[in-house]
Amino acid sequence: MIVSTKNFGEIEIEDEKIITFQGGIVGFPNLTSFALLHDEERGEAAGIHWLQSLEEPGFAMPVMDPLAVVPEYNPEVEDELLKPLGEVDPNNMLVMVTVTVPSDLTKMSVNLQGPLIINADTRKGCQVIVDGEQYKVKFPVYEILQAKKAGE
């Protein structure tokens, strides 16, 4: 599938790379087909990936592994919410959180309360909302990322 995107230009997405969010994602219920991309120039080591909509070329959301900024991140999610994804276990589960990158980069944050959970085997995903106040919607990450970049 050839997709014309705003951020990456025209790219080819193999069928086995398409991730389906049957219920869409929070704020975008009509967008259900996505691909997980990374910046070829910076490589995957940059830590930030892009969840590119295949239906809306202008929509690509920055995402990252929450363990990169909160090593103890382990939200409790009801099994019922994960049923549509198929058989999920730690070996096939990919958890990502959305990244907010404002014009003032020092205010960069991730949403730990609304993780995206993807079954790598079935390529089905969902976004869940974690109950409680343990995880913040706007968890600041700029200083953490800068420290990692500096090798601390």
PDB file of C-alpha atoms in Angstrom:
ATOM      1  CA  MET A   1       0.000   0.000   0.000  1.00  0.00           C
ATOM      2  CA  ILE A   2       1.379   3.422  -0.986  1.00  0.00           C
ATOM      3  CA  VAL A   3       0.455   6.196   1.433  1.00  0.00           C
ATOM      4  CA  SER A   4       1.054   9.890   0.926  1.00  0.00           C
ATOM      5  CA  THR A   5       1.870  11.449   4.311  1.00  0.00           C
ATOM      6  CA  LYS A   6       2.425  14.988   5.481  1.00  0.00           C
ATOM      7  CA  ASN A   7       5.570  14.239   7.529  1.00  0.00           C
ATOM      8  CA  PHE A   8       7.209  11.446   5.540  1.00  0.00           C
ATOM      9  CA  GLY A   9       6.088  12.067   1.968  1.00  0.00           C
ATOM     10  CA  GLU A  10       5.027   9.066  -0.077  1.00  0.00           C
ATOM     11  CA  ILE A  11       5.815   5.779   1.659  1.00  0.00           C
ATOM     12  CA  GLU A  12       5.074   2.133   1.072  1.00  0.00           C
ATOM     13  CA  ILE A  13       3.440   0.231   3.921  1.00  0.00           C
ATOM     14  CA  GLU A  14       3.427  -3.555   3.761  1.00  0.00           C
ATOM     15  CA  ASP A  15       0.105  -5.165   4.685  1.00  0.00           C
ATOM     16  CA  GLU A  16       1.727  -6.985   7.614  1.00  0.00           C
ATOM     17  CA  LYS A  17       2.742  -3.602   9.113  1.00  0.00           C
ATOM     18  CA  ILE A  18      -0.818  -2.235   9.303  1.00  0.00           C
ATOM     19  CA  ILE A  19      -2.182  -1.915  12.845  1.00  0.00           C
ATOM     20  CA  THR A  20      -5.952  -1.779  13.305  1.00  0.00           C
ATOM     21  CA  PHE A  21      -7.555   0.132  16.179  1.00  0.00           C
ATOM     22  CA  GLN A  22     -11.162  -1.060  15.805  1.00  0.00           C
ATOM     23  CA  GLY A  23     -12.542   1.666  18.055  1.00  0.00           C
ATOM     24  CA  GLY A  24     -10.141   4.339  16.862  1.00  0.00           C
ATOM     25  CA  ILE A  25      -8.119   6.279  19.399  1.00  0.00           C
ATOM     26  CA  VAL A  26      -9.209   8.913  21.892  1.00  0.00           C
ATOM     27  CA  GLY A  27     -10.268  12.017  20.004  1.00  0.00           C
ATOM     28  CA  PHE A  28     -10.100  10.279  16.615  1.00  0.00           C
ATOM     29  CA  PRO A  29     -12.678   7.455  16.647  1.00  0.00           C
ATOM     30  CA  ASN A  30     -12.913   7.329  12.833  1.00  0.00           C
ATOM     31  CA  LEU A  31      -9.202   6.682  12.294  1.00  0.00           C
ATOM     32  CA  THR A  32      -8.652   2.934  12.598  1.00  0.00           C
ATOM     33  CA  SER A  33      -5.709   1.974  10.333  1.00  0.00           C
ATOM     34  CA  PHE A  34      -2.187   2.962  11.303  1.00  0.00           C
ATOM     35  CA  ALA A  35       1.455   2.132  10.750  1.00  0.00           C
ATOM     36  CA  LEU A  36       4.236   2.600  13.295  1.00  0.00           C
ATOM     37  CA  LEU A  37       7.069   4.571  11.677  1.00  0.00           C
ATOM     38  CA  HIS A  38      10.405   5.951  12.825  1.00  0.00           C
ATOM     39  CA  ASP A  39      12.589   8.708  11.451  1.00  0.00           C
ATOM     40  CA  GLU A  40      15.072   6.959   9.131  1.00  0.00           C
ATOM     41  CA  GLU A  41      17.693   9.672   9.658  1.00  0.00           C
ATOM     42  CA  ARG A  42      17.678   9.446  13.444  1.00  0.00           C
ATOM     43  CA  GLY A  43      16.889   5.741  13.602  1.00  0.00           C
ATOM     44  CA  GLU A  44      14.827   3.932  16.172  1.00  0.00           C
ATOM     45  CA  ALA A  45      17.354   4.847  18.843  1.00  0.00           C
ATOM     46  CA  ALA A  46      15.836   8.342  18.911  1.00  0.00           C
ATOM     47  CA  GLY A  47      13.061   6.787  20.992  1.00  0.00           C
ATOM     48  CA  ILE A  48      10.193   8.651  19.370  1.00  0.00           C
ATOM     49  CA  HIS A  49       8.170   6.856  16.722  1.00  0.00           C
ATOM     50  CA  TRP A  50       5.143   7.985  14.742  1.00  0.00           C
ATOM     51  CA  LEU A  51       1.726   6.374  14.671  1.00  0.00           C
ATOM     52  CA  GLN A  52       0.794   7.345  11.109  1.00  0.00           C
ATOM     53  CA  SER A  53      -2.855   7.211  10.083  1.00  0.00           C
ATOM     54  CA  LEU A  54      -3.388   5.439   6.774  1.00  0.00           C
ATOM     55  CA  GLU A  55      -6.775   7.142   6.330  1.00  0.00           C
ATOM     56  CA  GLU A  56      -5.716  10.724   7.068  1.00  0.00           C
ATOM     57  CA  PRO A  57      -2.301  11.615   5.567  1.00  0.00           C
ATOM     58  CA  GLY A  58      -1.922  14.700   7.769  1.00  0.00           C
ATOM     59  CA  PHE A  59      -2.311  12.753  11.017  1.00  0.00           C
ATOM     60  CA  ALA A  60       0.817  11.263  12.573  1.00  0.00           C
ATOM     61  CA  MET A  61       1.053  11.109  16.345  1.00  0.00           C
ATOM     62  CA  PRO A  62       4.425  10.916  18.130  1.00  0.00           C
ATOM     63  CA  VAL A  63       4.616   7.901  20.454  1.00  0.00           C
ATOM     64  CA  MET A  64       7.269   6.218  22.565  1.00  0.00           C
ATOM     65  CA  ASP A  65       7.920   3.300  24.869  1.00  0.00           C
ATOM     66  CA  PRO A  66       6.893   4.439  28.370  1.00  0.00           C
ATOM     67  CA  LEU A  67       9.654   2.338  29.944  1.00  0.00           C
ATOM     68  CA  ALA A  68      12.174   4.724  28.385  1.00  0.00           C
ATOM     69  CA  VAL A  69      11.025   7.459  30.778  1.00  0.00           C
ATOM     70  CA  VAL A  70       9.323   5.524  33.601  1.00  0.00           C
ATOM     71  CA  PRO A  71      11.122   2.172  34.017  1.00  0.00           C
ATOM     72  CA  GLU A  72       8.580   0.981  36.604  1.00  0.00           C
ATOM     73  CA  TYR A  73       5.564   1.767  34.361  1.00  0.00           C
ATOM     74  CA  ASN A  74       3.076  -1.082  34.779  1.00  0.00           C
ATOM     75  CA  PRO A  75      -0.546   0.073  34.648  1.00  0.00           C
ATOM     76  CA  GLU A  76      -3.299  -2.356  35.559  1.00  0.00           C
ATOM     77  CA  VAL A  77      -5.627  -2.937  32.633  1.00  0.00           C
ATOM     78  CA  GLU A  78      -8.750  -5.066  32.806  1.00  0.00           C
ATOM     79  CA  ASP A  79      -8.476  -8.223  30.697  1.00  0.00           C
ATOM     80  CA  GLU A  80     -11.882  -7.441  29.198  1.00  0.00           C
ATOM     81  CA  LEU A  81     -10.475  -4.325  27.510  1.00  0.00           C
ATOM     82  CA  LEU A  82      -7.763  -6.375  25.809  1.00  0.00           C
ATOM     83  CA  LYS A  83     -10.016  -9.179  24.503  1.00  0.00           C
ATOM     84  CA  PRO A  84     -10.487  -7.568  21.056  1.00  0.00           C
ATOM     85  CA  LEU A  85      -6.706  -7.758  20.546  1.00  0.00           C
ATOM     86  CA  GLY A  86      -6.568 -11.550  20.676  1.00  0.00           C
ATOM     87  CA  GLU A  87      -4.243 -13.593  22.898  1.00  0.00           C
ATOM     88  CA  VAL A  88      -2.001 -11.013  24.582  1.00  0.00           C
ATOM     89  CA  ASP A  89       1.103 -11.925  26.547  1.00  0.00           C
ATOM     90  CA  PRO A  90       4.253  -9.978  27.432  1.00  0.00           C
ATOM     91  CA  ASN A  91       6.098 -11.411  24.407  1.00  0.00           C
ATOM     92  CA  ASN A  92       3.666 -10.048  21.803  1.00  0.00           C
ATOM     93  CA  MET A  93       2.456  -6.916  23.567  1.00  0.00           C
ATOM     94  CA  LEU A  94       3.718  -3.498  22.540  1.00  0.00           C
ATOM     95  CA  VAL A  95       2.828  -0.605  24.837  1.00  0.00           C
ATOM     96  CA  MET A  96       3.290   2.962  23.611  1.00  0.00           C
ATOM     97  CA  VAL A  97       2.317   6.340  25.039  1.00  0.00           C
ATOM     98  CA  THR A  98       1.552   9.497  23.122  1.00  0.00           C
ATOM     99  CA  VAL A  99       4.054  12.345  23.223  1.00  0.00           C
ATOM    100  CA  THR A 100       3.100  16.012  23.325  1.00  0.00           C
ATOM    101  CA  VAL A 101       5.777  18.236  21.800  1.00  0.00           C
ATOM    102  CA  PRO A 102       4.896  21.923  22.337  1.00  0.00           C
ATOM    103  CA  SER A 103       6.884  24.804  20.840  1.00  0.00           C
ATOM    104  CA  ASP A 104       8.734  25.024  24.174  1.00  0.00           C
ATOM    105  CA  LEU A 105      10.488  21.634  24.117  1.00  0.00           C
ATOM    106  CA  THR A 106      11.216  21.825  27.841  1.00  0.00           C
ATOM    107  CA  LYS A 107       7.491  21.238  28.379  1.00  0.00           C
ATOM    108  CA  MET A 108       7.462  17.954  26.378  1.00  0.00           C
ATOM    109  CA  SER A 109       5.296  15.321  28.075  1.00  0.00           C
ATOM    110  CA  VAL A 110       3.836  11.848  27.632  1.00  0.00           C
ATOM    111  CA  ASN A 111       0.359  10.593  28.463  1.00  0.00           C
ATOM    112  CA  LEU A 112       0.885   7.743  30.920  1.00  0.00           C
ATOM    113  CA  GLN A 113      -2.850   7.534  31.647  1.00  0.00           C
ATOM    114  CA  GLY A 114      -3.899   6.609  28.089  1.00  0.00           C
ATOM    115  CA  PRO A 115      -1.460   3.995  26.763  1.00  0.00           C
ATOM    116  CA  LEU A 116      -1.808   2.380  23.349  1.00  0.00           C
ATOM    117  CA  ILE A 117      -1.614  -1.400  23.568  1.00  0.00           C
ATOM    118  CA  ILE A 118      -0.820  -3.384  20.432  1.00  0.00           C
ATOM    119  CA  ASN A 119      -0.813  -7.140  19.924  1.00  0.00           C
ATOM    120  CA  ALA A 120       2.162  -7.607  17.569  1.00  0.00           C
ATOM    121  CA  ASP A 121       0.864 -11.007  16.411  1.00  0.00           C
ATOM    122  CA  THR A 122      -2.642  -9.910  15.370  1.00  0.00           C
ATOM    123  CA  ARG A 123      -1.660  -6.272  14.618  1.00  0.00           C
ATOM    124  CA  LYS A 124      -4.693  -5.092  16.577  1.00  0.00           C
ATOM    125  CA  GLY A 125      -4.483  -2.232  19.011  1.00  0.00           C
ATOM    126  CA  CYS A 126      -6.539  -0.239  21.455  1.00  0.00           C
ATOM    127  CA  GLN A 127      -6.117   2.768  23.661  1.00  0.00           C
ATOM    128  CA  VAL A 128      -7.089   2.299  27.275  1.00  0.00           C
ATOM    129  CA  ILE A 129      -7.601   4.804  30.053  1.00  0.00           C
ATOM    130  CA  VAL A 130      -5.880   3.782  33.275  1.00  0.00           C
ATOM    131  CA  ASP A 131      -7.934   4.358  36.430  1.00  0.00           C
ATOM    132  CA  GLY A 132      -6.528   6.209  39.399  1.00  0.00           C
ATOM    133  CA  GLU A 133      -4.070   9.021  39.821  1.00  0.00           C
ATOM    134  CA  GLN A 134      -0.837   7.020  39.762  1.00  0.00           C
ATOM    135  CA  TYR A 135      -0.135   7.964  36.133  1.00  0.00           C
ATOM    136  CA  LYS A 136      -0.400  11.497  34.767  1.00  0.00           C
ATOM    137  CA  VAL A 137      -1.860  12.671  31.453  1.00  0.00           C
ATOM    138  CA  LYS A 138       1.018  15.150  31.115  1.00  0.00           C
ATOM    139  CA  PHE A 139       4.118  13.536  32.586  1.00  0.00           C
ATOM    140  CA  PRO A 140       7.146  15.799  31.866  1.00  0.00           C
ATOM    141  CA  VAL A 141       9.926  13.974  30.009  1.00  0.00           C
ATOM    142  CA  TYR A 142      12.282  16.618  28.606  1.00  0.00           C
ATOM    143  CA  GLU A 143      14.846  16.410  31.412  1.00  0.00           C
ATOM    144  CA  ILE A 144      14.712  12.587  31.454  1.00  0.00           C
ATOM    145  CA  LEU A 145      15.349  12.422  27.703  1.00  0.00           C
ATOM    146  CA  GLN A 146      18.148  14.986  27.900  1.00  0.00           C
ATOM    147  CA  ALA A 147      19.844  13.003  30.688  1.00  0.00           C
ATOM    148  CA  LYS A 148      19.611   9.805  28.594  1.00  0.00           C
ATOM    149  CA  LYS A 149      20.997  11.632  25.580  1.00  0.00           C
ATOM    150  CA  ALA A 150      23.937  12.847  27.658  1.00  0.00           C
ATOM    151  CA  GLY A 151      24.573   9.267  28.760  1.00  0.00           C
ATOM    152  CA  GLU A 152      23.699   9.758  32.392  1.00  0.00           C
TER     153      GLU A 152
END
